[in-house]
Tab-separated table of C-alpha atoms in Angstrom:
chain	number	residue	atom	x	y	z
A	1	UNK	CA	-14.000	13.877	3.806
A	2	UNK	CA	-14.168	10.539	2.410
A	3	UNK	CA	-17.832	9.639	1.288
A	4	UNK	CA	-18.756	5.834	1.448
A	5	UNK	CA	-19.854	4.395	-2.062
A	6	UNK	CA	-22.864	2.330	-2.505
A	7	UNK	CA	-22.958	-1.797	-1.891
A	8	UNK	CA	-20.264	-4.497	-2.763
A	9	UNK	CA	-17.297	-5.250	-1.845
A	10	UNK	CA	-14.375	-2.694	-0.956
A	11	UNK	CA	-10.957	-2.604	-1.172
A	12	UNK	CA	-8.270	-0.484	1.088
A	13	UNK	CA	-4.812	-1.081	-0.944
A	14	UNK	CA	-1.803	0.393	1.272
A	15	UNK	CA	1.437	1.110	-0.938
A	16	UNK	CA	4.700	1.801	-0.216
A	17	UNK	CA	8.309	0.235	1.023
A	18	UNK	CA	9.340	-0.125	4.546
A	19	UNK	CA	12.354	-0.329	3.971
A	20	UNK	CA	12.382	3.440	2.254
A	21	UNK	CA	11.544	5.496	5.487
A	22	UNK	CA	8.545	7.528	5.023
A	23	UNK	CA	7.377	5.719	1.916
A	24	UNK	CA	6.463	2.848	4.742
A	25	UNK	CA	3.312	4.775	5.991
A	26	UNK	CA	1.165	2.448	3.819
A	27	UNK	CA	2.435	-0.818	5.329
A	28	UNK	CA	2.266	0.849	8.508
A	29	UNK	CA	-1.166	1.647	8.461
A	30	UNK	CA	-2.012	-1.899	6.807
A	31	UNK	CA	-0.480	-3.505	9.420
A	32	UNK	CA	-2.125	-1.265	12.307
A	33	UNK	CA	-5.361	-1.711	10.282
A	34	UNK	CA	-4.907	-5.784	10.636
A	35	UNK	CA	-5.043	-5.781	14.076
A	36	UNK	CA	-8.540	-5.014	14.125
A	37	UNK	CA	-11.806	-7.005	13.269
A	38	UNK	CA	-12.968	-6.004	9.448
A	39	UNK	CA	-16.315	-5.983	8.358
A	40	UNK	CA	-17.261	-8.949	6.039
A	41	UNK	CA	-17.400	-6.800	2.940
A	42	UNK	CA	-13.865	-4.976	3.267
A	43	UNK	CA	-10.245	-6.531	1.947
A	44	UNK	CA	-7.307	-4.799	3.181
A	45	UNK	CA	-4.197	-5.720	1.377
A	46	UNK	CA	-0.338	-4.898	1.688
A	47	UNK	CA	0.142	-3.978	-1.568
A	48	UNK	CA	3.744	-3.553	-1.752
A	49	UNK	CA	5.418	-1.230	-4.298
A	50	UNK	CA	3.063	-0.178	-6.965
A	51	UNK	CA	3.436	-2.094	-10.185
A	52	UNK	CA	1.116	-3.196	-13.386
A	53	UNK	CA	0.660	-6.178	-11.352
A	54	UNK	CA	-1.032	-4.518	-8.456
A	55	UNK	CA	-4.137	-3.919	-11.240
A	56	UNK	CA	-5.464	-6.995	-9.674
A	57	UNK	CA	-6.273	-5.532	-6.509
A	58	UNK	CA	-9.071	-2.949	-7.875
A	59	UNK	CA	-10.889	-6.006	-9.559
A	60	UNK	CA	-13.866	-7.034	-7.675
A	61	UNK	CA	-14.768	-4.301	-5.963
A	62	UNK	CA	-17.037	-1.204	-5.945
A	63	UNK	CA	-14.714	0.848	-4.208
A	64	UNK	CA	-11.214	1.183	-3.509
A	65	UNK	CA	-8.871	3.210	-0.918
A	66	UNK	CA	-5.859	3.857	-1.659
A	67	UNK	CA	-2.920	4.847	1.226
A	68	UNK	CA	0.703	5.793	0.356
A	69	UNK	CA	2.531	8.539	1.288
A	70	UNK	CA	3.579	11.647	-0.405
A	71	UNK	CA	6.548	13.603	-1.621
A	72	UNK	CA	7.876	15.879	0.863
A	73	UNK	CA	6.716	19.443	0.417
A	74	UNK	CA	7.085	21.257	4.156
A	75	UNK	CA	4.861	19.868	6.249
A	76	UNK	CA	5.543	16.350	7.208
A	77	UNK	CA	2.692	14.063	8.368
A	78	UNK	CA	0.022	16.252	6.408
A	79	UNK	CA	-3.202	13.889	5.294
A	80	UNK	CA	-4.346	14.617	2.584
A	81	UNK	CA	-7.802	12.962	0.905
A	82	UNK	CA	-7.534	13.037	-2.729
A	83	UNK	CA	-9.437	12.261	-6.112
A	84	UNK	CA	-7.747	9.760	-8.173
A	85	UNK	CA	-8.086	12.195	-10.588
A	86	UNK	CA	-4.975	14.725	-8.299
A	87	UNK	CA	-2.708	11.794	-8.588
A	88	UNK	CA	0.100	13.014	-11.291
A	89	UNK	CA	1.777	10.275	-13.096
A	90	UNK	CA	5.655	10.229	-12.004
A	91	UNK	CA	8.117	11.646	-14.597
A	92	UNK	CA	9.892	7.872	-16.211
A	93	UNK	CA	10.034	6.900	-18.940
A	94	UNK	CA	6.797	4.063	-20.237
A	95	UNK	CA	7.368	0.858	-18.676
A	96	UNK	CA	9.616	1.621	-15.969
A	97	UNK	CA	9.270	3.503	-12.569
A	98	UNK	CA	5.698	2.563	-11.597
A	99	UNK	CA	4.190	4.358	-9.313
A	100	UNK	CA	0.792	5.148	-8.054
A	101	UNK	CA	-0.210	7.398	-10.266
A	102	UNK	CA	0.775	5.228	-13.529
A	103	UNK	CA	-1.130	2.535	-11.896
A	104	UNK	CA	-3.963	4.312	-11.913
A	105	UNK	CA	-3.643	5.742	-15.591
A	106	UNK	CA	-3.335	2.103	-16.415
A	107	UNK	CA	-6.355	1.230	-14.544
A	108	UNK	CA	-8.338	4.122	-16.212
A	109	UNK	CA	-7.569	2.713	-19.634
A	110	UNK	CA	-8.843	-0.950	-19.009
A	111	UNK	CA	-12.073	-1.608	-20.639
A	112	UNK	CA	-14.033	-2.594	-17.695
A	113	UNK	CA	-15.421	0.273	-15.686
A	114	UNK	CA	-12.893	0.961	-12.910
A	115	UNK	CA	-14.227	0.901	-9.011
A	116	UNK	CA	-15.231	4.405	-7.069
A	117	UNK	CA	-11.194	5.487	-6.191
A	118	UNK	CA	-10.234	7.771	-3.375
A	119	UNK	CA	-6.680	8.199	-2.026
A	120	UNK	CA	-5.795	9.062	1.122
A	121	UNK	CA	-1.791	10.426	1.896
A	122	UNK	CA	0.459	11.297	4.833
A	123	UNK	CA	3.143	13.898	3.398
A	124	UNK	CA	6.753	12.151	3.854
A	125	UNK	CA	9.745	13.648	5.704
A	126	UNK	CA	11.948	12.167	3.532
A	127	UNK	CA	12.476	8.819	2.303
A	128	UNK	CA	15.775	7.415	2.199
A	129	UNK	CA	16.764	4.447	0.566
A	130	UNK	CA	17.335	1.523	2.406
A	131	UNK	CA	16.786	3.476	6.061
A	132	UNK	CA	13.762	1.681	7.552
A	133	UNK	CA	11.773	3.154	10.091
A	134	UNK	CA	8.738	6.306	10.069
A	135	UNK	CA	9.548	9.875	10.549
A	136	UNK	CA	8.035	11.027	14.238
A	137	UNK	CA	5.245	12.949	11.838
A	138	UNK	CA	4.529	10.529	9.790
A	139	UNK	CA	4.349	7.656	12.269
A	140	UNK	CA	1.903	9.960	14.308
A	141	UNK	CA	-0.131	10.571	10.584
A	142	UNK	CA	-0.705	6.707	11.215
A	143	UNK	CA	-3.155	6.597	14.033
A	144	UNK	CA	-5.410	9.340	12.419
A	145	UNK	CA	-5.306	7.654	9.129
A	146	UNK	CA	-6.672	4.707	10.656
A	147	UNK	CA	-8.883	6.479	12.954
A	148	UNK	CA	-10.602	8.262	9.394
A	149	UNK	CA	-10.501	4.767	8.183
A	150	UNK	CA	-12.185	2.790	10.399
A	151	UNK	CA	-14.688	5.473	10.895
A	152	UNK	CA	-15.107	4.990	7.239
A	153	UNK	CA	-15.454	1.807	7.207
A	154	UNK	CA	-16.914	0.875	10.583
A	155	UNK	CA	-13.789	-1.066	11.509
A	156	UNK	CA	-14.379	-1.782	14.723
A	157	UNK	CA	-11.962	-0.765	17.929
A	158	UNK	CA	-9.960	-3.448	19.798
């Protein structure tokens, strides 16, 4: 279970492509997120593919949540909550393939003190290139992540 950090402002950063199948649960669950009211000290942000660039989005905050999905391993939809710390940093060579988990070794080795991290996944299905669209698991996986969420966050109902 996801424990709630302490004061300030906090981030939930949803990654992944849409247009990759099951690697659009995080812009799903931004965009389901969106619909409802946020509390004043929350940012939610579409944060696309992950990238060096996306180190931006963990300044400024005391905590950050990070959504994506994961690699397929047998039982699609699975959420998993995770440690930053259980993220593995994806097998490319320096400076090319940047995923989540190179993101956050990057973000670990910046001088300033990084925010509390969790990470919260929905196991992919597959994810095909260039095939939009959810797997039935994964686009069930959806609703509960946003039901943990807003519970987490006391994101109100609509």
């Amino acid at each position: 279970m996801i424990k709630r950090g302490s004061g300030g402002v906090r981030h939930i950063l949803c990654f992944g492509n849409p247009l990759h199948g099951d690697d659009g649960f995080g812009p799903a669950v931004y965009r389901r997120l969106a619909e409802l009211p946020q509390p004043g000290d929350l940012r939610l942000f579409d944060a696309g593919t992950p990238g060096l660039s996306a180190l931006v989005l963990f300044q400024d905050c005391c905590e950050a949540v990070i959504v994506d999905a994961s690699a397929p391993a047998g039982q699609p939809g699975k959420l998993r909550e995770l440690p930053a710390s259980a993220i593995a940093t994806e097998p490319t060579a320096v400076g090319h393939g940047h995923g989540v988990g190179f993101l956050l070794r990057a973000l670990a080795a910046l001088p300033e003190a990084p925010p509390a991290l969790r990470v919260v996944t929905a196991e992919a299905a597959s994810v095909v290139s260039f095939r939009p669209g959810l797997s039935a698991p994964v686009a069930l996986a959806v609703e509960r992540t946003v039901d943990l969420l807003r519970g987490y966050f006391e994101i109100e109902s609509t």
